[in-house]
Amino acid sequence: MTVYVPLMEMSDNSGDVSNAARAQLDGWSKMTTCRDVVENCYGANLRKVTRMLSQVYDDALRPVDLRLTQFTLLAHLRVRGEMTVTRFADLMAMERSALARTLKPLERRGLVRLDHGRDRRTRVAALTASGEETVETALPRWEAAQLQIVNELNVREQKQLAASLELIASAIGAH
């Protein structure tokens, strides 16, 4: 397993990567194998775990005809109220077009309302009364899935996981 040292640890105070560090990075790029990718890629490993977690939530939410991705959007609208699709996409760290595609079936089902904003170029998303009812029905099912996952971790592991996810999000969000 290769341990990747952050570039900041290999740079001077100005942020410039030293020649020695650059040579080390060049060496890594030539020595990296597909096994390194399979075993060490944070993105691939997080996606794998995300698919596994999503399946637990999706199974729990199936009786109310929702997927986790849809339920979390409804929950965000319930907590934050109506907002522009652009702000909503930023909040969810999604591309605006991906959010619009995910909202469309919810709009067709009458769970979400998409209206024009103050000008015709802006779209505003809001939870409907039917969407509120669906969230209320789905919430205990989401909670059961959450407990199924949480019960696999002790309190220290739960806090460590939450802290690690927050750290990664903060680090990536800063770029």
mmCIF file of C-alpha atoms in Angstrom:
data_model
loop_
_atom_site.group_PDB
_atom_site.id
_atom_site.type_symbol
_atom_site.label_atom_id
_atom_site.label_comp_id
_atom_site.label_asym_id
_atom_site.label_seq_id
_atom_site.Cartn_x
_atom_site.Cartn_y
_atom_site.Cartn_z
ATOM 1 C CA MET A 1 0.000 0.000 0.000
ATOM 2 C CA THR A 2 1.323 3.438 -0.919
ATOM 3 C CA VAL A 3 0.920 6.248 1.595
ATOM 4 C CA TYR A 4 0.295 9.526 -0.136
ATOM 5 C CA VAL A 5 1.807 12.531 1.631
ATOM 6 C CA PRO A 6 -0.168 15.762 1.200
ATOM 7 C CA LEU A 7 1.529 18.226 -1.113
ATOM 8 C CA MET A 8 1.502 20.857 1.631
ATOM 9 C CA GLU A 9 3.822 18.647 3.696
ATOM 10 C CA MET A 10 6.261 18.593 0.786
ATOM 11 C CA SER A 11 6.228 22.320 0.094
ATOM 12 C CA ASP A 12 7.909 25.359 1.549
ATOM 13 C CA ASN A 13 5.910 28.097 3.273
ATOM 14 C CA SER A 14 4.973 29.670 -0.047
ATOM 15 C CA GLY A 15 3.164 26.504 -1.124
ATOM 16 C CA ASP A 16 5.719 25.652 -3.839
ATOM 17 C CA VAL A 17 6.444 21.962 -4.086
ATOM 18 C CA SER A 18 10.172 21.303 -3.770
ATOM 19 C CA ASN A 19 12.167 19.587 -6.506
ATOM 20 C CA ALA A 20 12.718 16.581 -4.216
ATOM 21 C CA ALA A 21 8.989 16.347 -3.600
ATOM 22 C CA ARG A 22 8.281 16.664 -7.318
ATOM 23 C CA ALA A 23 10.710 13.811 -7.985
ATOM 24 C CA GLN A 24 8.931 11.744 -5.319
ATOM 25 C CA LEU A 25 5.573 12.494 -6.969
ATOM 26 C CA ASP A 26 6.984 11.589 -10.373
ATOM 27 C CA GLY A 27 8.189 8.312 -8.898
ATOM 28 C CA TRP A 28 4.718 7.576 -7.535
ATOM 29 C CA SER A 29 3.064 8.189 -10.852
ATOM 30 C CA LYS A 30 5.416 5.699 -12.502
ATOM 31 C CA MET A 31 5.053 3.133 -9.719
ATOM 32 C CA THR A 32 1.281 3.322 -9.272
ATOM 33 C CA THR A 33 -0.421 0.097 -10.198
ATOM 34 C CA CYS A 34 -4.029 -0.780 -10.750
ATOM 35 C CA ARG A 35 -3.854 -2.608 -7.415
ATOM 36 C CA ASP A 36 -3.007 0.760 -5.785
ATOM 37 C CA VAL A 37 -6.102 2.250 -7.398
ATOM 38 C CA VAL A 38 -8.329 -0.662 -6.355
ATOM 39 C CA GLU A 39 -7.049 -0.719 -2.773
ATOM 40 C CA ASN A 40 -6.351 2.968 -2.112
ATOM 41 C CA CYS A 41 -8.658 5.149 -4.217
ATOM 42 C CA TYR A 42 -10.715 7.156 -1.730
ATOM 43 C CA GLY A 43 -13.241 8.082 -4.407
ATOM 44 C CA ALA A 44 -13.852 4.506 -5.529
ATOM 45 C CA ASN A 45 -13.978 3.170 -1.989
ATOM 46 C CA LEU A 46 -16.390 5.897 -0.845
ATOM 47 C CA ARG A 47 -18.602 5.245 -3.867
ATOM 48 C CA LYS A 48 -18.659 1.522 -3.057
ATOM 49 C CA VAL A 49 -19.658 2.159 0.553
ATOM 50 C CA THR A 50 -22.179 4.775 -0.587
ATOM 51 C CA ARG A 51 -23.836 2.240 -2.898
ATOM 52 C CA MET A 52 -24.019 -0.256 -0.040
ATOM 53 C CA LEU A 53 -25.481 2.324 2.353
ATOM 54 C CA SER A 54 -27.898 3.622 -0.258
ATOM 55 C CA GLN A 55 -29.243 0.110 -0.756
ATOM 56 C CA VAL A 56 -30.129 -0.142 2.953
ATOM 57 C CA TYR A 57 -32.011 3.170 2.821
ATOM 58 C CA ASP A 58 -33.595 2.430 -0.572
ATOM 59 C CA ASP A 59 -34.916 -0.910 0.720
ATOM 60 C CA ALA A 60 -36.444 0.833 3.736
ATOM 61 C CA LEU A 61 -37.989 3.625 1.638
ATOM 62 C CA ARG A 62 -39.312 1.366 -1.140
ATOM 63 C CA PRO A 63 -42.830 1.059 0.404
ATOM 64 C CA VAL A 64 -43.269 4.829 0.058
ATOM 65 C CA ASP A 65 -41.852 4.738 -3.486
ATOM 66 C CA LEU A 66 -38.792 6.850 -2.707
ATOM 67 C CA ARG A 67 -35.078 6.417 -3.062
ATOM 68 C CA LEU A 68 -32.627 7.917 -0.593
ATOM 69 C CA THR A 69 -31.600 10.576 -3.116
ATOM 70 C CA GLN A 70 -35.219 11.706 -3.421
ATOM 71 C CA PHE A 71 -35.979 11.521 0.284
ATOM 72 C CA THR A 72 -32.991 13.665 1.234
ATOM 73 C CA LEU A 73 -34.097 16.345 -1.234
ATOM 74 C CA LEU A 74 -37.593 16.345 0.260
ATOM 75 C CA ALA A 75 -36.136 16.490 3.781
ATOM 76 C CA HIS A 76 -33.923 19.455 2.855
ATOM 77 C CA LEU A 77 -36.919 21.327 1.443
ATOM 78 C CA ARG A 78 -38.869 20.502 4.594
ATOM 79 C CA VAL A 79 -36.110 21.909 6.827
ATOM 80 C CA ARG A 80 -34.976 24.881 4.716
ATOM 81 C CA GLY A 81 -38.162 25.848 2.900
ATOM 82 C CA GLU A 82 -38.460 26.914 -0.692
ATOM 83 C CA MET A 83 -35.301 27.966 -2.468
ATOM 84 C CA THR A 84 -33.930 28.522 -5.931
ATOM 85 C CA VAL A 85 -32.764 25.433 -7.777
ATOM 86 C CA THR A 86 -29.301 26.998 -8.059
ATOM 87 C CA ARG A 87 -29.033 27.488 -4.282
ATOM 88 C CA PHE A 88 -30.467 24.012 -3.704
ATOM 89 C CA ALA A 89 -27.890 22.465 -6.063
ATOM 90 C CA ASP A 90 -25.084 24.312 -4.275
ATOM 91 C CA LEU A 91 -26.377 23.167 -0.907
ATOM 92 C CA MET A 92 -26.505 19.539 -2.084
ATOM 93 C CA ALA A 93 -23.128 19.766 -3.890
ATOM 94 C CA MET A 94 -24.872 18.705 -7.105
ATOM 95 C CA GLU A 95 -24.813 19.940 -10.651
ATOM 96 C CA ARG A 96 -27.908 22.028 -11.314
ATOM 97 C CA SER A 97 -28.925 19.746 -14.190
ATOM 98 C CA ALA A 98 -28.585 16.607 -12.025
ATOM 99 C CA LEU A 99 -30.758 18.187 -9.342
ATOM 100 C CA ALA A 100 -33.367 19.167 -11.936
ATOM 101 C CA ARG A 101 -33.456 15.557 -13.235
ATOM 102 C CA THR A 102 -33.919 14.235 -9.703
ATOM 103 C CA LEU A 103 -36.659 16.759 -8.916
ATOM 104 C CA LYS A 104 -38.695 16.061 -12.090
ATOM 105 C CA PRO A 105 -40.245 12.741 -10.924
ATOM 106 C CA LEU A 106 -40.992 14.312 -7.539
ATOM 107 C CA GLU A 107 -42.729 17.183 -9.311
ATOM 108 C CA ARG A 108 -44.734 14.746 -11.492
ATOM 109 C CA ARG A 109 -45.868 12.954 -8.323
ATOM 110 C CA GLY A 110 -46.963 16.260 -6.818
ATOM 111 C CA LEU A 111 -44.417 16.139 -3.976
ATOM 112 C CA VAL A 112 -42.417 19.153 -5.130
ATOM 113 C CA ARG A 113 -43.498 22.323 -6.894
ATOM 114 C CA LEU A 114 -41.121 24.028 -9.343
ATOM 115 C CA ASP A 115 -42.088 27.605 -10.145
ATOM 116 C CA HIS A 116 -40.459 30.539 -11.843
ATOM 117 C CA GLY A 117 -38.676 32.887 -9.479
ATOM 118 C CA ARG A 118 -38.662 36.676 -9.559
ATOM 119 C CA ASP A 119 -37.405 36.556 -13.120
ATOM 120 C CA ARG A 120 -38.215 33.908 -15.730
ATOM 121 C CA ARG A 121 -34.649 32.501 -15.672
ATOM 122 C CA THR A 122 -34.840 31.467 -12.021
ATOM 123 C CA ARG A 123 -36.607 28.309 -10.838
ATOM 124 C CA VAL A 124 -37.764 27.869 -7.247
ATOM 125 C CA ALA A 125 -38.337 24.470 -5.605
ATOM 126 C CA ALA A 126 -40.858 24.016 -2.799
ATOM 127 C CA LEU A 127 -42.358 21.077 -0.935
ATOM 128 C CA THR A 128 -46.098 20.576 -1.509
ATOM 129 C CA ALA A 129 -48.644 19.422 1.090
ATOM 130 C CA SER A 130 -48.436 15.948 -0.451
ATOM 131 C CA GLY A 131 -44.649 16.148 -0.172
ATOM 132 C CA GLU A 132 -44.976 17.042 3.518
ATOM 133 C CA GLU A 133 -47.195 13.980 4.071
ATOM 134 C CA THR A 134 -44.760 11.752 2.197
ATOM 135 C CA VAL A 135 -41.847 12.982 4.312
ATOM 136 C CA GLU A 136 -43.839 12.228 7.478
ATOM 137 C CA THR A 137 -44.628 8.715 6.219
ATOM 138 C CA ALA A 138 -41.051 8.065 5.077
ATOM 139 C CA LEU A 139 -39.288 9.453 8.143
ATOM 140 C CA PRO A 140 -39.791 6.377 10.403
ATOM 141 C CA ARG A 141 -38.588 4.143 7.552
ATOM 142 C CA TRP A 142 -35.469 6.280 7.103
ATOM 143 C CA GLU A 143 -34.914 6.158 10.864
ATOM 144 C CA ALA A 144 -35.104 2.347 10.846
ATOM 145 C CA ALA A 145 -32.448 2.210 8.109
ATOM 146 C CA GLN A 146 -30.299 4.729 9.986
ATOM 147 C CA LEU A 147 -30.524 2.646 13.164
ATOM 148 C CA GLN A 148 -29.639 -0.512 11.238
ATOM 149 C CA ILE A 149 -26.408 1.152 10.142
ATOM 150 C CA VAL A 150 -25.670 2.961 13.411
ATOM 151 C CA ASN A 151 -26.118 -0.227 15.417
ATOM 152 C CA GLU A 152 -23.120 -1.700 13.571
ATOM 153 C CA LEU A 153 -20.850 1.018 15.018
ATOM 154 C CA ASN A 154 -19.979 1.879 18.585
ATOM 155 C CA VAL A 155 -20.275 5.509 19.723
ATOM 156 C CA ARG A 156 -16.561 6.208 19.156
ATOM 157 C CA GLU A 157 -16.758 4.815 15.611
ATOM 158 C CA GLN A 158 -19.899 6.867 14.889
ATOM 159 C CA LYS A 159 -18.181 10.065 16.001
ATOM 160 C CA GLN A 160 -15.003 9.152 14.124
ATOM 161 C CA LEU A 161 -16.953 8.478 10.925
ATOM 162 C CA ALA A 162 -18.881 11.745 11.187
ATOM 163 C CA ALA A 163 -15.676 13.688 11.873
ATOM 164 C CA SER A 164 -13.832 12.034 8.970
ATOM 165 C CA LEU A 165 -16.654 12.764 6.525
ATOM 166 C CA GLU A 166 -16.811 16.380 7.693
ATOM 167 C CA LEU A 167 -13.031 16.712 7.370
ATOM 168 C CA ILE A 168 -13.082 15.376 3.807
ATOM 169 C CA ALA A 169 -16.005 17.611 2.840
ATOM 170 C CA SER A 170 -14.291 20.668 4.330
ATOM 171 C CA ALA A 171 -10.988 19.885 2.655
ATOM 172 C CA ILE A 172 -12.534 19.332 -0.765
ATOM 173 C CA GLY A 173 -14.981 22.211 -0.404
ATOM 174 C CA ALA A 174 -12.081 24.586 0.238
ATOM 175 C CA HIS A 175 -10.745 24.020 -3.287
#
